[in-house]
Amino acid sequence: MQRAALFSGGDAQMAAGDLGELLVPYMPTIRVPKSGDRVYKTECAFSYDSPDSEGGLYVCMNTFLGFGREHIERHYRKTGQCVYLHLKRHVIEKVPGASGGALPKRRNAKLFLDLETNSDLNSDDFEYEDEAKLVLFPDHYEISLPNIEELPALVTIACDALLSAKSPYRKQDPDSWEEELQASKHAKTLVQLDNGVRIPPSGWKCSKCDLRENLWLNLTDGSVLCGKWFFDGSGGNGHATEHYKETGYPLAVKLGTITPDGADVYSFDEEEPVLDPHIAKHLAHFGIDMLQMQVTENGLRDNDIKPRVSEWEVIQEAGVKLKPMYGPGYTGMKNLGNSCYLNAVMQAIFSIPEFQRAYVGSLPRIFDYSPLDPTQDFNTQMAKLGHGLLSGQYSKPPMKSELIEQVMKEEHKLQHNGISPQMFKAFISKGHPEFSSNRQQDAQEFFLHLINLVERNPVGSENPSDVFRFLVEERTQCCQSRKVRYTERVDYIMQLPVAMEAATNKDELIAYELKRQEAEAARRPPPELVRAKIPFSACLQAFSEPNNVEDFWSSALQAKSAGVKTSRFASFPEYLVVQIKKFTFGLDWIPKKLDVSIDMPDFLDINHLRARGLQPGEEELPDIGPPVIIPNDPKDHMTNHFMESLDIDESSVMQLAEMGFPLEACRKAVYYTGNLSAEVAFNWIIAHMEEPDFAEPLVISAFGEVASSGAAVFGAVGLDNQPPEEMVAIIISMGFQRNLAIRALKATNNNLERALEWIFSHPELEEESEPALDMMDTENNVNANILAGTGSEGPRIKDGSGRYELFGFISHMGTSTMSGHYVCHLKKEGRWVIYNDLRVCASERPPKDLGYIYFYHRIPS
């Protein structure tokens, strides 16, 4: 059947009396959604089509998956499913009243889809109308709904249940401590008094008492009043609530929580915290510019910073009229609530040709071979996102029309700018305690999480993440014997320390800090911000310098000794990702950020950091590990046998435990980071929280080596796939076969204690023949090499010159990774473009000195 005929639907209407008989053959395929079923009625599984799209959305009455017009035939052919519920939302002009204006507002009985509305559409002139039809394939028979009298009861019940089902994205993290805030019913129609009230940037005080904390600004009349009193003695005298009871003014915003990203709003009428989609307009009424609100250490916010000084303004290029960009590669992404970290990373990822070819170039094949539930397939969701960003289908310029009214009517219907990555985020964050929440996250951690998933889900013969992979040579030297050990590990990010001691404006920084402290003591607005200026060369020098290895065990001395470690590039990647290590810890152990300016170069040459290997005259450390105690009963818990020999900084352990992490995880973090510091151990915890044995007791490997962050995050196999012979011999001496010992060690990352437990938990393997074990050993090697990226030669890398050119960077605004906002700048077609969630514009002043993660591509030799 031709596509045009399939979707015409003109002569396909059935007589009412034949409906019941028509549906009889399809009844076994029609299901009623049960509790726990996910109904995807807002978004196509393969594209970003929705009921708002021109062709609407088709929802399968058996799987409850949604499909746009372009993909519905693929699902029909693949599954043979014939019955779909077609959903379409129309935007219509309101009928004028007798006076010439629109009719008075009334409840729209035809609005039944659980969809967001376009806040840019003038609700006084336009309204939504939802339409639902049953469609039978392959002849595309249409049955308008509701049609209770003629449809079988099962069909009616199924349709009602599907239409009333909530979006599967309403609550992605049911176990999260966060409650998902809803928009207040008062936000859109809030009345604000024109009483001339202007709120100062600081120095607030309750207008009915002397309290200066827990203050709330009433958004109707501008009154500043204190909040409720709490049982612990904190809070206020409840004057804000009393004011609501007297006036009925429903919404208030907490002073001290206003940032360019939003604010804490409470509805006295609804008796709960709420969202105010129009908060910027409501605050502007009282002279508060959200874009300029900043945090001061005394908890106050101020907007007294001069233009283009605060990072919020500089990074978002505020105060400059930016030209919107449209078309392929210029598609924005909706912020789902602190999902800007995801948006920024994915924009950068899909600007790389290797990822474009792997997912978008292979899109038909990926879609054709996707599982029956494509919402749960990583490659399908990556291909869908890549197509959404690069096709230009969701980034169209406004219509040009001489009639302004016609533009207002048609622009919403024909324009579908930006995509909402709900399905992508739901899948990629599934099971992750942080990314599945609505809290702000670290873009660097999400980048590594994404690469981990790319590694585990090969899309073809070439893995696109190969372009980031490189080898790091680590040279460890015993300071007493002067002997050295060279090891290699896999990594994906170059982490560059911030050399604060090399700031070129130290005098200005000292003067600023004195003025800031004086202003804080006097409760005055802080002085104009002075940002530390750090030379990039100083950061690169800090990266290349030796670092002390505390608690180093020297195999030459067979004892603990002082040691130093230096890192060099054993290979240079095709694309170099550089992270500026801006985040550190405050005295309260809350992560905070160093607000610095670094003169990042457009062209970078790091060839001088190429590893050289063992040099003439250097003597290697003996390949001997510290003494290993073998317990008498391997089945017993082994941790206690080793605790006496461990040297763990218990103060660091307790500092981490007080932050809420499991005690055993804290002990492992401190041990595996060599007792360097609680800050380093905290980074280890963040990188290993997903591992199944995260909170299990600490067990020690034979060599006591500290695992590299890159390899540990990805569970990568070592460069030498064979376990140490000493460990194999120990297991063989206990009566086990050699191949079983090797397999156990490989399955447990060469951890002797866990390998013994693994053997005893797989007793069936002891009975298997030697040939069978040989075969399993071969399969294990193959799987390990796939995970590492290549065959027996080691991880697959794309080595070459160490000369690079900058093509993108991700910037963070805010005081820590737990808050703030991310945007991305990319160089496309010879010009810089800013990607700020849905806003995609030509950049006029790219703030290359304030970035957090930088993307460089190799310059061809």
Short mmCIF file of N, CA, C and O in Angstrom, two decimals, residues 803-850:
data_model
loop_
_atom_site.label_atom_id
_atom_site.label_comp_id
_atom_site.label_asym_id
_atom_site.label_seq_id
_atom_site.Cartn_x
_atom_site.Cartn_y
_atom_site.Cartn_z
N ARG A 803 49.44 17.64 18.79
CA ARG A 803 49.04 19.02 18.48
C ARG A 803 47.54 19.06 18.26
O ARG A 803 47.00 18.27 17.48
N TYR A 804 46.87 20.00 18.93
CA TYR A 804 45.41 20.03 18.93
C TYR A 804 44.88 21.44 18.71
O TYR A 804 45.57 22.43 18.95
N GLU A 805 43.60 21.48 18.29
CA GLU A 805 42.88 22.75 18.14
C GLU A 805 41.58 22.67 18.92
O GLU A 805 40.87 21.66 18.88
N LEU A 806 41.26 23.73 19.63
CA LEU A 806 40.04 23.80 20.45
C LEU A 806 38.81 23.90 19.54
O LEU A 806 38.78 24.71 18.62
N PHE A 807 37.79 23.07 19.82
CA PHE A 807 36.54 23.17 19.06
C PHE A 807 35.31 23.22 19.95
O PHE A 807 34.19 23.38 19.45
N GLY A 808 35.50 23.14 21.26
CA GLY A 808 34.32 23.22 22.13
C GLY A 808 34.72 23.26 23.59
O GLY A 808 35.82 22.85 23.97
N PHE A 809 33.82 23.78 24.42
CA PHE A 809 34.04 23.74 25.86
C PHE A 809 32.70 23.84 26.58
O PHE A 809 31.74 24.42 26.08
N ILE A 810 32.66 23.21 27.74
CA ILE A 810 31.49 23.23 28.62
C ILE A 810 31.83 24.08 29.82
O ILE A 810 32.88 23.90 30.44
N SER A 811 30.94 24.99 30.16
CA SER A 811 31.19 25.90 31.28
C SER A 811 30.15 25.67 32.37
O SER A 811 29.00 25.32 32.09
N HIS A 812 30.58 25.86 33.61
CA HIS A 812 29.70 25.71 34.76
C HIS A 812 29.57 27.02 35.50
O HIS A 812 30.57 27.72 35.71
N MET A 813 28.35 27.36 35.86
CA MET A 813 28.08 28.55 36.67
C MET A 813 27.53 28.09 38.01
O MET A 813 26.63 27.24 38.05
N GLY A 814 28.02 28.63 39.07
CA GLY A 814 27.55 28.23 40.39
C GLY A 814 28.72 27.95 41.30
O GLY A 814 29.90 28.01 40.91
N THR A 815 28.41 27.60 42.54
CA THR A 815 29.44 27.46 43.56
C THR A 815 29.93 26.04 43.75
O THR A 815 30.96 25.82 44.37
N SER A 816 29.19 25.03 43.28
CA SER A 816 29.62 23.64 43.43
C SER A 816 28.92 22.78 42.39
O SER A 816 28.00 23.24 41.69
N THR A 817 29.36 21.52 42.31
CA THR A 817 28.73 20.59 41.36
C THR A 817 27.30 20.27 41.75
O THR A 817 26.55 19.72 40.94
N MET A 818 26.92 20.57 42.98
CA MET A 818 25.57 20.25 43.44
C MET A 818 24.56 21.32 43.07
O MET A 818 23.37 21.19 43.38
N SER A 819 25.01 22.37 42.44
CA SER A 819 24.10 23.45 42.08
C SER A 819 24.63 24.13 40.82
O SER A 819 25.68 23.79 40.30
N GLY A 820 23.89 25.12 40.35
CA GLY A 820 24.37 25.91 39.23
C GLY A 820 23.78 25.50 37.90
O GLY A 820 22.72 24.88 37.82
N HIS A 821 24.51 25.81 36.84
CA HIS A 821 24.00 25.63 35.47
C HIS A 821 25.17 25.40 34.52
O HIS A 821 26.28 25.91 34.74
N TYR A 822 24.93 24.60 33.47
CA TYR A 822 25.94 24.32 32.45
C TYR A 822 25.47 24.86 31.10
O TYR A 822 24.28 24.78 30.77
N VAL A 823 26.42 25.36 30.33
CA VAL A 823 26.17 25.68 28.92
C VAL A 823 27.36 25.16 28.12
O VAL A 823 28.42 24.85 28.67
N CYS A 824 27.16 25.05 26.82
CA CYS A 824 28.19 24.51 25.94
C CYS A 824 28.44 25.49 24.80
O CYS A 824 27.50 26.06 24.24
N HIS A 825 29.69 25.71 24.47
CA HIS A 825 30.09 26.49 23.30
C HIS A 825 30.79 25.55 22.31
O HIS A 825 31.69 24.79 22.71
N LEU A 826 30.40 25.59 21.06
CA LEU A 826 31.00 24.76 20.03
C LEU A 826 31.36 25.61 18.82
O LEU A 826 30.63 26.55 18.48
N LYS A 827 32.47 25.29 18.20
CA LYS A 827 32.89 25.99 17.00
C LYS A 827 32.39 25.23 15.79
O LYS A 827 32.80 24.10 15.53
N LYS A 828 31.46 25.83 15.05
CA LYS A 828 30.86 25.19 13.88
C LYS A 828 30.90 26.14 12.70
O LYS A 828 30.55 27.31 12.82
N GLU A 829 31.32 25.62 11.58
CA GLU A 829 31.39 26.38 10.34
C GLU A 829 32.17 27.67 10.52
O GLU A 829 31.81 28.73 10.02
N GLY A 830 33.25 27.59 11.31
CA GLY A 830 34.15 28.72 11.48
C GLY A 830 33.71 29.76 12.49
O GLY A 830 34.39 30.77 12.65
N ARG A 831 32.61 29.51 13.22
CA ARG A 831 32.17 30.50 14.22
C ARG A 831 31.72 29.77 15.48
O ARG A 831 31.31 28.61 15.45
N TRP A 832 31.79 30.48 16.59
CA TRP A 832 31.39 29.90 17.87
C TRP A 832 29.88 30.02 18.05
O TRP A 832 29.27 31.03 17.70
N VAL A 833 29.31 28.98 18.62
CA VAL A 833 27.86 28.92 18.86
C VAL A 833 27.65 28.54 20.32
O VAL A 833 28.34 27.65 20.85
N ILE A 834 26.72 29.19 21.00
CA ILE A 834 26.41 28.87 22.39
C ILE A 834 25.14 28.03 22.44
O ILE A 834 24.13 28.36 21.82
N TYR A 835 25.22 26.92 23.17
CA TYR A 835 24.08 26.03 23.39
C TYR A 835 23.69 26.13 24.86
O TYR A 835 24.36 25.59 25.74
N ASN A 836 22.63 26.86 25.11
CA ASN A 836 22.15 27.09 26.48
C ASN A 836 20.76 26.47 26.58
O ASN A 836 19.74 27.15 26.43
N ASP A 837 20.72 25.16 26.80
CA ASP A 837 19.48 24.39 26.80
C ASP A 837 18.76 24.61 25.46
O ASP A 837 19.30 24.31 24.41
N LEU A 838 17.55 25.19 25.48
CA LEU A 838 16.80 25.37 24.24
C LEU A 838 17.33 26.50 23.37
O LEU A 838 17.07 26.53 22.17
N ARG A 839 18.07 27.42 23.98
CA ARG A 839 18.59 28.57 23.22
C ARG A 839 19.87 28.20 22.50
O ARG A 839 20.85 27.77 23.11
N VAL A 840 19.88 28.37 21.19
CA VAL A 840 21.07 28.13 20.37
C VAL A 840 21.32 29.41 19.57
O VAL A 840 20.50 29.79 18.74
N CYS A 841 22.44 30.06 19.85
CA CYS A 841 22.70 31.36 19.23
C CYS A 841 24.17 31.46 18.80
O CYS A 841 25.04 30.76 19.33
N ALA A 842 24.41 32.35 17.85
CA ALA A 842 25.79 32.67 17.47
C ALA A 842 26.45 33.39 18.65
O ALA A 842 25.89 34.33 19.21
N SER A 843 27.62 32.92 19.03
CA SER A 843 28.33 33.50 20.18
C SER A 843 29.10 34.73 19.75
O SER A 843 29.79 34.73 18.72
N GLU A 844 28.99 35.78 20.54
CA GLU A 844 29.72 37.01 20.27
C GLU A 844 30.99 37.11 21.10
O GLU A 844 31.99 37.64 20.66
N ARG A 845 30.94 36.58 22.31
CA ARG A 845 32.09 36.66 23.22
C ARG A 845 32.27 35.32 23.91
O ARG A 845 31.96 35.19 25.11
N PRO A 846 32.74 34.31 23.23
CA PRO A 846 32.90 32.99 23.87
C PRO A 846 33.86 33.07 25.06
O PRO A 846 35.03 33.45 24.88
N PRO A 847 33.41 32.74 26.26
CA PRO A 847 34.26 32.88 27.47
C PRO A 847 35.20 31.70 27.63
O PRO A 847 35.07 30.89 28.56
N LYS A 848 36.18 31.60 26.76
CA LYS A 848 37.06 30.44 26.75
C LYS A 848 37.90 30.33 28.02
O LYS A 848 38.43 29.26 28.32
N ASP A 849 38.03 31.41 28.76
CA ASP A 849 38.86 31.37 29.97
C ASP A 849 38.11 30.84 31.19
O ASP A 849 38.72 30.58 32.23
N LEU A 850 36.78 30.68 31.08
CA LEU A 850 35.99 30.26 32.24
C LEU A 850 35.42 28.85 32.10
O LEU A 850 34.54 28.46 32.87
#
